[in-house]
CSV table of C-alpha atoms in Angstrom, one decimal:
chain,number,residue,atom,x,y,z
A,2,UNK,CA,-59.6,70.5,-38.9
A,3,UNK,CA,-61.4,67.3,-39.7
A,4,UNK,CA,-61.9,64.4,-37.3
A,5,UNK,CA,-61.3,60.9,-38.6
A,6,UNK,CA,-62.2,57.5,-37.1
A,7,UNK,CA,-61.5,53.9,-38.0
A,8,UNK,CA,-64.3,51.4,-37.4
A,9,UNK,CA,-64.7,47.7,-37.7
A,10,UNK,CA,-67.8,45.5,-37.9
A,11,UNK,CA,-68.6,41.9,-37.1
A,12,UNK,CA,-66.6,40.0,-34.4
A,13,UNK,CA,-62.9,39.4,-33.9
A,14,UNK,CA,-59.9,41.6,-33.3
A,15,UNK,CA,-58.0,44.1,-35.4
A,16,UNK,CA,-54.5,45.4,-34.6
A,17,UNK,CA,-53.2,48.6,-36.0
A,18,UNK,CA,-49.8,50.2,-35.3
A,19,UNK,CA,-49.1,53.9,-35.8
A,20,UNK,CA,-46.8,56.5,-34.5
A,21,UNK,CA,-44.1,58.9,-35.7
A,22,UNK,CA,-41.4,56.6,-34.1
A,23,UNK,CA,-42.2,54.2,-37.0
A,24,UNK,CA,-41.9,57.0,-39.5
A,25,UNK,CA,-45.6,57.0,-39.9
A,26,UNK,CA,-48.5,59.3,-38.9
A,27,UNK,CA,-49.7,59.5,-35.4
A,28,UNK,CA,-53.4,58.5,-35.6
A,29,UNK,CA,-54.1,59.3,-32.0
A,30,UNK,CA,-55.0,63.0,-31.6
A,31,UNK,CA,-54.9,64.8,-28.2
A,32,UNK,CA,-56.9,66.0,-26.7
A,33,UNK,CA,-59.7,63.6,-27.7
A,34,UNK,CA,-62.9,65.2,-29.1
A,35,UNK,CA,-65.6,65.6,-26.5
A,36,UNK,CA,-68.9,63.6,-26.6
A,37,UNK,CA,-70.6,66.8,-27.7
A,38,UNK,CA,-68.2,67.1,-30.6
A,39,UNK,CA,-68.3,63.4,-31.5
A,40,UNK,CA,-70.9,61.3,-29.5
A,41,UNK,CA,-69.3,58.0,-30.6
A,42,UNK,CA,-66.2,58.9,-28.7
A,43,UNK,CA,-67.9,57.5,-25.6
A,44,UNK,CA,-67.1,54.0,-26.9
A,45,UNK,CA,-63.5,54.7,-27.7
A,46,UNK,CA,-60.7,52.9,-25.8
A,47,UNK,CA,-57.2,54.4,-25.6
A,48,UNK,CA,-54.6,52.4,-27.5
A,49,UNK,CA,-51.8,50.4,-25.7
A,50,UNK,CA,-48.9,52.8,-25.7
A,51,UNK,CA,-46.5,50.1,-24.7
A,52,UNK,CA,-47.1,47.4,-27.3
A,53,UNK,CA,-44.8,48.1,-30.3
A,54,UNK,CA,-44.2,44.5,-31.5
A,55,UNK,CA,-45.5,44.7,-35.1
A,56,UNK,CA,-45.3,41.1,-36.3
A,57,UNK,CA,-48.1,38.8,-35.1
A,58,UNK,CA,-45.9,35.7,-35.2
A,59,UNK,CA,-43.7,37.4,-32.6
A,60,UNK,CA,-46.5,37.0,-30.1
A,61,UNK,CA,-46.5,33.1,-30.2
A,62,UNK,CA,-45.3,31.4,-27.1
A,63,UNK,CA,-43.2,29.1,-29.4
A,64,UNK,CA,-41.3,32.0,-30.7
A,65,UNK,CA,-38.3,33.4,-28.8
A,66,UNK,CA,-38.8,37.2,-29.2
A,67,UNK,CA,-35.5,39.0,-28.6
A,68,UNK,CA,-35.1,42.6,-27.4
A,69,UNK,CA,-32.3,44.7,-29.0
A,70,UNK,CA,-29.6,45.9,-26.6
A,71,UNK,CA,-27.0,48.6,-27.5
A,72,UNK,CA,-23.8,46.6,-28.1
A,73,UNK,CA,-21.4,49.5,-28.5
A,74,UNK,CA,-21.6,53.3,-29.1
A,75,UNK,CA,-19.6,53.4,-32.3
A,76,UNK,CA,-16.4,52.6,-34.1
A,77,UNK,CA,-13.9,53.9,-36.7
A,78,UNK,CA,-15.3,53.1,-40.2
A,79,UNK,CA,-13.4,52.0,-43.3
A,80,UNK,CA,-12.8,55.6,-44.3
A,81,UNK,CA,-11.2,56.4,-41.0
A,82,UNK,CA,-14.1,58.3,-39.7
A,83,UNK,CA,-15.8,58.0,-36.3
A,84,UNK,CA,-19.3,56.4,-36.4
A,85,UNK,CA,-21.7,56.9,-33.5
A,86,UNK,CA,-25.0,55.3,-33.0
A,87,UNK,CA,-27.9,57.7,-33.5
A,88,UNK,CA,-29.1,59.0,-30.1
A,89,UNK,CA,-25.8,58.2,-28.5
A,90,UNK,CA,-27.5,55.5,-26.4
A,91,UNK,CA,-25.4,54.0,-23.6
A,92,UNK,CA,-24.0,50.5,-24.4
A,93,UNK,CA,-25.8,47.9,-22.3
A,94,UNK,CA,-29.2,49.8,-22.4
A,95,UNK,CA,-32.1,48.7,-24.5
A,96,UNK,CA,-31.8,50.2,-28.0
A,97,UNK,CA,-33.9,53.2,-28.7
A,98,UNK,CA,-35.7,51.4,-31.5
A,99,UNK,CA,-36.2,48.0,-29.8
A,100,UNK,CA,-39.8,46.9,-29.9
A,101,UNK,CA,-41.6,46.4,-26.6
A,102,UNK,CA,-44.4,44.1,-25.4
A,103,UNK,CA,-46.6,42.8,-24.1
A,104,UNK,CA,-48.1,40.4,-26.5
A,105,UNK,CA,-51.7,40.6,-27.5
A,106,UNK,CA,-52.7,38.3,-24.7
A,107,UNK,CA,-50.7,40.5,-22.2
A,108,UNK,CA,-47.8,37.9,-22.0
A,109,UNK,CA,-44.3,39.2,-21.4
A,110,UNK,CA,-42.7,40.0,-24.7
A,111,UNK,CA,-39.8,40.1,-25.7
A,112,UNK,CA,-38.8,36.9,-23.9
A,113,UNK,CA,-35.2,37.9,-23.5
A,114,UNK,CA,-32.8,40.6,-24.8
A,115,UNK,CA,-29.3,40.4,-26.3
A,116,UNK,CA,-26.7,42.6,-27.8
A,117,UNK,CA,-27.6,43.9,-31.3
A,118,UNK,CA,-27.3,47.6,-31.9
A,119,UNK,CA,-23.9,48.4,-33.6
A,120,UNK,CA,-22.6,44.9,-33.8
A,121,UNK,CA,-19.5,44.2,-35.9
A,122,UNK,CA,-19.1,40.7,-37.5
A,123,UNK,CA,-17.2,39.0,-40.3
A,124,UNK,CA,-17.6,40.8,-43.6
A,125,UNK,CA,-17.7,39.0,-47.0
A,126,UNK,CA,-14.5,39.6,-49.0
A,127,UNK,CA,-16.4,41.1,-52.0
A,128,UNK,CA,-17.5,44.1,-49.9
A,129,UNK,CA,-13.9,45.4,-49.7
A,130,UNK,CA,-14.1,46.1,-53.4
A,131,UNK,CA,-17.0,48.5,-52.9
A,132,UNK,CA,-15.7,51.9,-51.5
A,133,UNK,CA,-19.3,53.0,-50.9
A,134,UNK,CA,-19.6,50.2,-48.3
A,135,UNK,CA,-16.6,51.5,-46.3
A,136,UNK,CA,-19.0,53.5,-44.1
A,137,UNK,CA,-20.4,50.3,-42.6
A,138,UNK,CA,-17.0,48.5,-42.4
A,139,UNK,CA,-14.6,48.6,-39.5
A,140,UNK,CA,-11.2,50.3,-39.9
A,141,UNK,CA,-9.5,47.0,-40.8
A,142,UNK,CA,-12.1,46.3,-43.6
A,143,UNK,CA,-12.7,42.8,-42.2
A,144,UNK,CA,-15.8,43.5,-40.2
A,145,UNK,CA,-19.2,44.9,-41.1
A,146,UNK,CA,-21.7,46.8,-39.0
A,147,UNK,CA,-25.3,45.9,-38.6
A,148,UNK,CA,-27.9,46.7,-35.9
A,149,UNK,CA,-31.2,45.8,-34.4
A,150,UNK,CA,-32.9,42.5,-33.9
A,151,UNK,CA,-31.2,41.5,-37.1
A,152,UNK,CA,-28.2,41.0,-34.8
A,153,UNK,CA,-29.7,40.2,-31.4
A,154,UNK,CA,-32.0,37.4,-32.8
A,155,UNK,CA,-29.2,35.6,-34.7
A,156,UNK,CA,-27.1,35.8,-31.5
A,157,UNK,CA,-29.8,33.9,-29.7
A,158,UNK,CA,-30.3,31.5,-32.6
A,159,UNK,CA,-26.5,30.7,-32.3
A,160,UNK,CA,-26.9,30.0,-28.6
A,161,UNK,CA,-29.9,27.7,-29.5
A,162,UNK,CA,-27.7,25.8,-32.0
A,163,UNK,CA,-25.1,25.2,-29.3
A,164,UNK,CA,-27.8,24.1,-26.9
A,165,UNK,CA,-29.3,21.7,-29.4
A,166,UNK,CA,-25.8,20.4,-30.2
A,167,UNK,CA,-25.4,19.5,-26.6
A,168,UNK,CA,-29.1,18.4,-26.0
A,169,UNK,CA,-30.1,17.0,-29.4
A,170,UNK,CA,-33.6,15.8,-28.3
A,171,UNK,CA,-34.6,18.9,-26.4
A,172,UNK,CA,-37.9,20.6,-27.3
A,173,UNK,CA,-38.5,24.3,-27.9
A,174,UNK,CA,-40.0,24.4,-24.4
A,175,UNK,CA,-36.8,23.0,-22.9
A,176,UNK,CA,-34.7,25.6,-24.5
A,177,UNK,CA,-37.1,28.4,-23.7
A,178,UNK,CA,-37.3,27.4,-20.0
A,179,UNK,CA,-33.5,27.2,-19.7
A,180,UNK,CA,-32.9,30.4,-21.6
A,181,UNK,CA,-35.3,32.4,-19.4
A,182,UNK,CA,-34.0,30.7,-16.2
A,183,UNK,CA,-30.4,31.8,-16.9
A,184,UNK,CA,-31.1,35.3,-18.2
A,185,UNK,CA,-29.6,38.0,-15.9
A,186,UNK,CA,-30.4,41.5,-14.7
A,187,UNK,CA,-28.0,44.4,-14.4
A,188,UNK,CA,-28.1,48.1,-13.7
A,189,UNK,CA,-29.9,48.8,-17.0
A,190,UNK,CA,-32.6,46.2,-17.0
A,191,UNK,CA,-34.5,47.3,-13.9
A,192,UNK,CA,-36.9,44.9,-12.3
A,193,UNK,CA,-37.5,41.7,-14.3
A,194,UNK,CA,-39.5,40.6,-16.2
A,195,UNK,CA,-40.6,43.7,-18.0
A,196,UNK,CA,-41.8,44.6,-21.5
A,197,UNK,CA,-38.4,45.9,-22.7
A,198,UNK,CA,-35.8,43.4,-21.6
A,199,UNK,CA,-38.2,40.5,-21.2
A,200,UNK,CA,-36.8,38.1,-18.5
A,201,UNK,CA,-33.4,39.6,-18.8
A,202,UNK,CA,-30.2,39.5,-20.9
A,203,UNK,CA,-29.1,36.2,-22.5
A,204,UNK,CA,-26.2,34.5,-20.7
A,205,UNK,CA,-24.9,31.8,-23.2
A,206,UNK,CA,-22.4,30.2,-20.9
A,207,UNK,CA,-24.8,29.8,-17.9
A,208,UNK,CA,-27.4,28.4,-20.3
A,209,UNK,CA,-25.1,25.7,-21.6
A,210,UNK,CA,-23.9,24.9,-18.1
A,211,UNK,CA,-27.5,24.6,-17.0
A,212,UNK,CA,-27.7,21.4,-19.0
A,213,UNK,CA,-24.8,19.8,-17.2
A,214,UNK,CA,-25.3,16.7,-15.1
A,215,UNK,CA,-23.0,14.2,-13.5
A,216,UNK,CA,-22.2,10.7,-14.8
A,217,UNK,CA,-19.6,8.3,-13.5
A,218,UNK,CA,-18.5,4.7,-14.1
A,219,UNK,CA,-19.1,2.2,-11.4
A,220,UNK,CA,-17.9,-1.4,-11.0
A,221,UNK,CA,-14.7,-3.3,-10.4
A,222,UNK,CA,-11.5,-1.8,-11.4
A,223,UNK,CA,-9.9,-5.1,-12.2
A,224,UNK,CA,-10.6,-8.4,-14.0
A,225,UNK,CA,-10.1,-11.8,-12.5
A,226,UNK,CA,-11.1,-14.9,-14.5
A,227,UNK,CA,-14.6,-13.8,-15.6
A,228,UNK,CA,-15.8,-10.7,-17.4
A,229,UNK,CA,-16.8,-7.7,-15.2
A,230,UNK,CA,-19.8,-5.3,-15.6
A,231,UNK,CA,-19.2,-1.6,-15.8
A,232,UNK,CA,-22.3,0.5,-15.0
A,233,UNK,CA,-22.9,4.2,-15.0
A,234,UNK,CA,-24.3,6.3,-12.1
A,235,UNK,CA,-26.0,9.6,-13.2
A,236,UNK,CA,-28.0,12.4,-11.7
A,237,UNK,CA,-30.3,12.3,-14.8
A,238,UNK,CA,-32.2,9.5,-16.4
A,239,UNK,CA,-29.9,7.8,-18.8
A,240,UNK,CA,-31.4,7.4,-22.3
A,241,UNK,CA,-28.4,5.9,-24.1
A,242,UNK,CA,-24.6,5.5,-23.7
A,243,UNK,CA,-21.6,5.2,-26.0
A,244,UNK,CA,-18.5,3.6,-24.5
A,245,UNK,CA,-15.0,4.4,-25.7
A,246,UNK,CA,-14.7,1.0,-27.2
A,247,UNK,CA,-17.8,1.6,-29.4
A,248,UNK,CA,-20.2,-0.5,-27.3
A,249,UNK,CA,-23.7,0.8,-26.4
A,250,UNK,CA,-24.4,-1.8,-23.7
A,251,UNK,CA,-25.4,-0.7,-20.3
A,252,UNK,CA,-24.0,-2.2,-18.2
A,253,UNK,CA,-20.9,-3.0,-20.3
A,254,UNK,CA,-19.6,-6.6,-19.9
A,255,UNK,CA,-15.9,-6.8,-20.7
A,256,UNK,CA,-13.0,-9.1,-20.1
A,257,UNK,CA,-10.5,-6.7,-21.7
A,258,UNK,CA,-8.1,-4.7,-19.4
A,259,UNK,CA,-7.9,-1.2,-20.8
A,260,UNK,CA,-9.0,2.4,-20.3
A,261,UNK,CA,-12.8,3.1,-20.4
A,262,UNK,CA,-14.9,6.3,-20.7
A,263,UNK,CA,-18.4,7.0,-21.9
A,264,UNK,CA,-20.6,9.7,-23.4
A,265,UNK,CA,-24.0,9.6,-21.7
A,266,UNK,CA,-27.3,11.0,-23.1
A,267,UNK,CA,-30.2,11.8,-20.9
A,268,UNK,CA,-33.9,11.8,-22.0
A,269,UNK,CA,-33.4,15.3,-23.6
A,270,UNK,CA,-30.2,14.1,-25.4
A,271,UNK,CA,-28.0,16.3,-23.2
A,272,UNK,CA,-24.5,14.9,-23.2
A,273,UNK,CA,-22.4,14.1,-20.1
A,274,UNK,CA,-18.8,12.8,-20.2
A,275,UNK,CA,-17.5,10.4,-17.6
A,276,UNK,CA,-14.0,10.4,-16.4
A,277,UNK,CA,-11.7,7.7,-17.7
A,278,UNK,CA,-11.2,4.6,-15.6
A,279,UNK,CA,-8.3,2.2,-16.0
A,280,UNK,CA,-9.3,-1.5,-15.8
A,281,UNK,CA,-6.4,-3.8,-15.0
A,282,UNK,CA,-5.9,-7.5,-15.1
A,283,UNK,CA,-5.8,-8.8,-11.5
A,284,UNK,CA,-3.5,-11.6,-10.4
A,285,UNK,CA,-5.5,-14.9,-10.8
A,286,UNK,CA,-4.6,-17.6,-8.3
A,287,UNK,CA,-4.3,-21.3,-9.1
A,288,UNK,CA,-5.6,-24.4,-7.3
A,289,UNK,CA,-5.4,-28.1,-8.2
A,290,UNK,CA,-8.3,-30.5,-8.1
A,291,UNK,CA,-8.8,-32.2,-4.8
A,292,UNK,CA,-7.0,-35.5,-4.2
A,293,UNK,CA,-8.6,-38.1,-2.0
A,294,UNK,CA,-6.4,-40.7,-0.3
A,295,UNK,CA,-8.0,-42.6,2.5
A,296,UNK,CA,-9.8,-40.1,4.7
A,297,UNK,CA,-7.6,-37.1,3.6
A,298,UNK,CA,-8.5,-34.5,1.0
A,299,UNK,CA,-5.6,-32.4,-0.3
A,300,UNK,CA,-4.8,-29.9,-3.0
A,301,UNK,CA,-2.1,-27.4,-4.0
A,302,UNK,CA,-2.9,-23.7,-4.3
A,303,UNK,CA,-0.9,-20.5,-5.0
A,304,UNK,CA,-2.4,-18.2,-2.4
A,305,UNK,CA,-3.6,-20.0,0.7
A,306,UNK,CA,-6.4,-22.3,1.4
A,307,UNK,CA,-10.0,-22.3,2.7
A,308,UNK,CA,-12.0,-25.5,2.8
A,309,UNK,CA,-15.7,-25.6,2.6
A,310,UNK,CA,-18.4,-28.2,3.3
A,311,UNK,CA,-21.7,-27.8,1.5
A,312,UNK,CA,-20.8,-24.2,0.5
A,313,UNK,CA,-20.0,-23.1,4.1
A,314,UNK,CA,-16.4,-22.2,5.2
A,315,UNK,CA,-14.9,-24.7,7.6
A,316,UNK,CA,-13.5,-22.5,10.4
A,317,UNK,CA,-9.8,-23.0,10.9
A,318,UNK,CA,-9.4,-25.3,7.9
A,319,UNK,CA,-6.8,-23.3,6.0
A,320,UNK,CA,-4.1,-25.9,5.3
A,321,UNK,CA,-3.4,-27.7,2.1
A,322,UNK,CA,-5.1,-30.9,3.4
A,323,UNK,CA,-8.2,-31.8,5.3
A,324,UNK,CA,-8.9,-35.0,7.3
A,325,UNK,CA,-12.5,-36.0,6.9
A,326,UNK,CA,-14.0,-37.8,9.8
A,327,UNK,CA,-17.7,-36.8,9.5
A,328,UNK,CA,-20.0,-35.6,8.2
A,329,UNK,CA,-20.1,-36.5,4.5
A,330,UNK,CA,-21.2,-34.0,1.8
A,331,UNK,CA,-19.7,-31.7,-0.9
A,332,UNK,CA,-16.2,-30.5,-0.2
A,333,UNK,CA,-14.3,-27.7,-2.0
A,334,UNK,CA,-11.3,-25.6,-1.4
A,335,UNK,CA,-10.7,-22.1,-2.6
A,336,UNK,CA,-7.8,-19.7,-2.7
A,337,UNK,CA,-7.8,-15.9,-2.8
A,338,UNK,CA,-5.1,-13.7,-4.4
A,339,UNK,CA,-3.9,-10.4,-3.0
A,340,UNK,CA,-6.2,-8.6,-5.6
A,341,UNK,CA,-9.2,-10.5,-4.2
A,342,UNK,CA,-9.6,-12.9,-7.1
A,343,UNK,CA,-11.1,-16.2,-5.9
A,344,UNK,CA,-10.6,-19.6,-7.6
A,345,UNK,CA,-12.3,-22.7,-6.2
A,346,UNK,CA,-11.4,-26.3,-6.8
A,347,UNK,CA,-13.8,-28.7,-8.4
A,348,UNK,CA,-16.1,-30.1,-5.8
A,349,UNK,CA,-15.8,-33.6,-4.5
A,350,UNK,CA,-18.8,-35.4,-3.1
A,351,UNK,CA,-18.4,-37.9,-0.3
A,352,UNK,CA,-21.5,-40.1,0.2
A,353,UNK,CA,-20.0,-43.2,1.8
A,354,UNK,CA,-17.5,-43.9,4.5
A,355,UNK,CA,-13.9,-43.5,3.7
A,356,UNK,CA,-11.6,-46.3,4.2
A,357,UNK,CA,-7.8,-46.1,3.8
A,358,UNK,CA,-6.6,-47.9,0.7
A,359,UNK,CA,-2.8,-48.3,0.8
A,360,UNK,CA,-1.3,-46.8,-2.3
A,361,UNK,CA,0.7,-50.0,-2.8
A,362,UNK,CA,-2.6,-51.6,-3.8
A,363,UNK,CA,-2.8,-49.2,-6.8
A,364,UNK,CA,-0.6,-48.8,-9.8
A,365,UNK,CA,-1.4,-46.5,-12.7
A,366,UNK,CA,0.9,-46.9,-15.7
A,367,UNK,CA,2.3,-45.6,-17.9
A,368,UNK,CA,2.4,-42.1,-16.4
A,369,UNK,CA,2.9,-39.8,-18.3
A,370,UNK,CA,0.6,-41.5,-20.9
A,371,UNK,CA,0.0,-41.0,-24.6
A,372,UNK,CA,-3.4,-42.5,-25.1
A,373,UNK,CA,-4.1,-45.5,-22.9
A,374,UNK,CA,-3.2,-46.3,-19.3
A,375,UNK,CA,-3.7,-49.3,-17.1
A,376,UNK,CA,-4.8,-49.6,-13.5
A,377,UNK,CA,-3.5,-52.5,-11.2
A,378,UNK,CA,-5.4,-53.0,-7.9
A,379,UNK,CA,-6.6,-55.8,-5.7
A,380,UNK,CA,-9.9,-54.0,-5.3
A,381,UNK,CA,-12.8,-54.3,-7.6
A,382,UNK,CA,-13.1,-51.1,-9.8
A,383,UNK,CA,-16.6,-49.8,-9.9
A,384,UNK,CA,-16.0,-46.6,-12.0
A,385,UNK,CA,-13.2,-44.3,-13.2
A,386,UNK,CA,-13.5,-40.6,-13.8
A,387,UNK,CA,-11.0,-38.1,-15.2
A,388,UNK,CA,-11.2,-34.4,-14.0
A,389,UNK,CA,-9.5,-31.6,-15.9
A,390,UNK,CA,-8.1,-28.4,-14.4
A,391,UNK,CA,-11.5,-26.6,-14.9
A,392,UNK,CA,-13.3,-29.3,-13.0
A,393,UNK,CA,-14.9,-30.9,-16.1
A,394,UNK,CA,-15.5,-34.6,-15.5
A,395,UNK,CA,-15.3,-37.3,-18.2
A,396,UNK,CA,-15.1,-41.1,-18.1
A,397,UNK,CA,-12.4,-42.8,-20.1
A,398,UNK,CA,-13.4,-45.6,-22.3
A,399,UNK,CA,-12.5,-49.0,-20.8
A,400,UNK,CA,-11.2,-51.5,-23.4
A,401,UNK,CA,-10.9,-54.9,-21.7
A,402,UNK,CA,-7.3,-56.1,-21.9
A,403,UNK,CA,-6.2,-52.8,-23.5
A,404,UNK,CA,-6.8,-50.3,-20.7
A,405,UNK,CA,-8.4,-46.9,-20.2
A,406,UNK,CA,-8.3,-44.5,-23.2
A,407,UNK,CA,-8.0,-40.7,-22.8
A,408,UNK,CA,-7.1,-40.1,-26.4
A,409,UNK,CA,-10.0,-37.7,-26.7
A,410,UNK,CA,-8.4,-35.4,-24.1
A,411,UNK,CA,-6.0,-32.6,-24.7
A,412,UNK,CA,-2.4,-32.7,-23.5
A,413,UNK,CA,-2.1,-31.8,-19.8
A,414,UNK,CA,-2.4,-32.9,-16.2
A,415,UNK,CA,-5.6,-34.6,-15.0
A,416,UNK,CA,-6.9,-36.0,-11.8
A,417,UNK,CA,-7.9,-39.7,-11.9
A,418,UNK,CA,-10.7,-40.7,-9.5
A,419,UNK,CA,-11.1,-44.5,-9.0
A,420,UNK,CA,-14.2,-45.8,-7.2
A,421,UNK,CA,-13.7,-49.3,-5.8
A,422,UNK,CA,-15.5,-51.7,-3.5
A,423,UNK,CA,-12.8,-50.9,-0.9
A,424,UNK,CA,-13.1,-47.1,-1.2
A,425,UNK,CA,-12.0,-44.3,-3.4
A,426,UNK,CA,-8.5,-43.6,-4.7
A,427,UNK,CA,-7.4,-40.4,-6.4
A,428,UNK,CA,-4.2,-39.6,-8.2
A,429,UNK,CA,-2.8,-37.5,-11.0
A,430,UNK,CA,-1.9,-38.5,-14.6
A,431,UNK,CA,-0.3,-36.5,-17.4
A,432,UNK,CA,-1.2,-36.9,-21.0
A,433,UNK,CA,1.6,-36.2,-23.4
């Protein structure tokens, strides 16, 4: 017959939970006393009948609060008896004892909901030796029953672990946003969000798929003479990359023909896997250094010819030789293989008029040569150059009376370019 009241002083907030659903007393009496019975009742505010989240940390925006959904109705226990969940709540519906929001600041809580009530999971082996525990074991004695957010929260924690395994640099806000965005509604949830199911039921697969993005390898699929660059095109910003050969370069410079793939990480550390591309070695054509005899340039190539003057293709000049009338300048010839590989001859620069020098006026001996060769000519020799297959130019030492020494060069075939007062003569010589 007594009326009780709970009062606070000073400033701040005080939260108190009561109710027989918690197994406690119901501190709210109905009907409320009248002002005549208790004048102070005029200042009384009715409690929030929805808020049943009893842990203050659960209200933090950085905490994923999980509602408890009925996982199954029951099962056969270790004693062979049928167990049913109290209240016979329909699987898929929010569990009867699942706490509801909102938070103290009227924010939607729980954030999401997941299966929890009457969940069966792996049991420790030692439980089998305790017959009293058979009431919470499944019929095969390998699985144990538990219920509540003790099950639904670890389920979401497991999903978070998978998410962070895939996106190792993601923040809690990244995970929460994707978790909420992929949560789903069904016939039990009603309109979402609400203070029972939150933003919906967790969908682990859709959550992980939400982090997917595309990444593909771009660049040439074959190697000619020089290394190629393999780059990656992605729909997300690329933070780092690990190639199948262990390199972390981007782009990857390689001269090795083999299969390549890559693991790509975006700014959240989410992984994407490229397809494998096969890089092959293209056919590389060959071309000899240009030979100049009189007013004719000539060379020998494996895959056709294209002459150039000062870096510009000479239209129609696609034969092995080119007659130079005018103008003078820098001449080259290049050849292109069926795979598109281009190899260009070393350039030859013509700065003076060309006059025909009969080959009979020149004699280079011995050829092949071991170390030293001689040049016989009626013309006055101004300079002698030796050009290797890569176009590198060197000048042989001239020992008067002995000849021109190429002892410093490796064995192989070279082009000899002889500048005289009568013109320029070009020939080949082989060092043994």
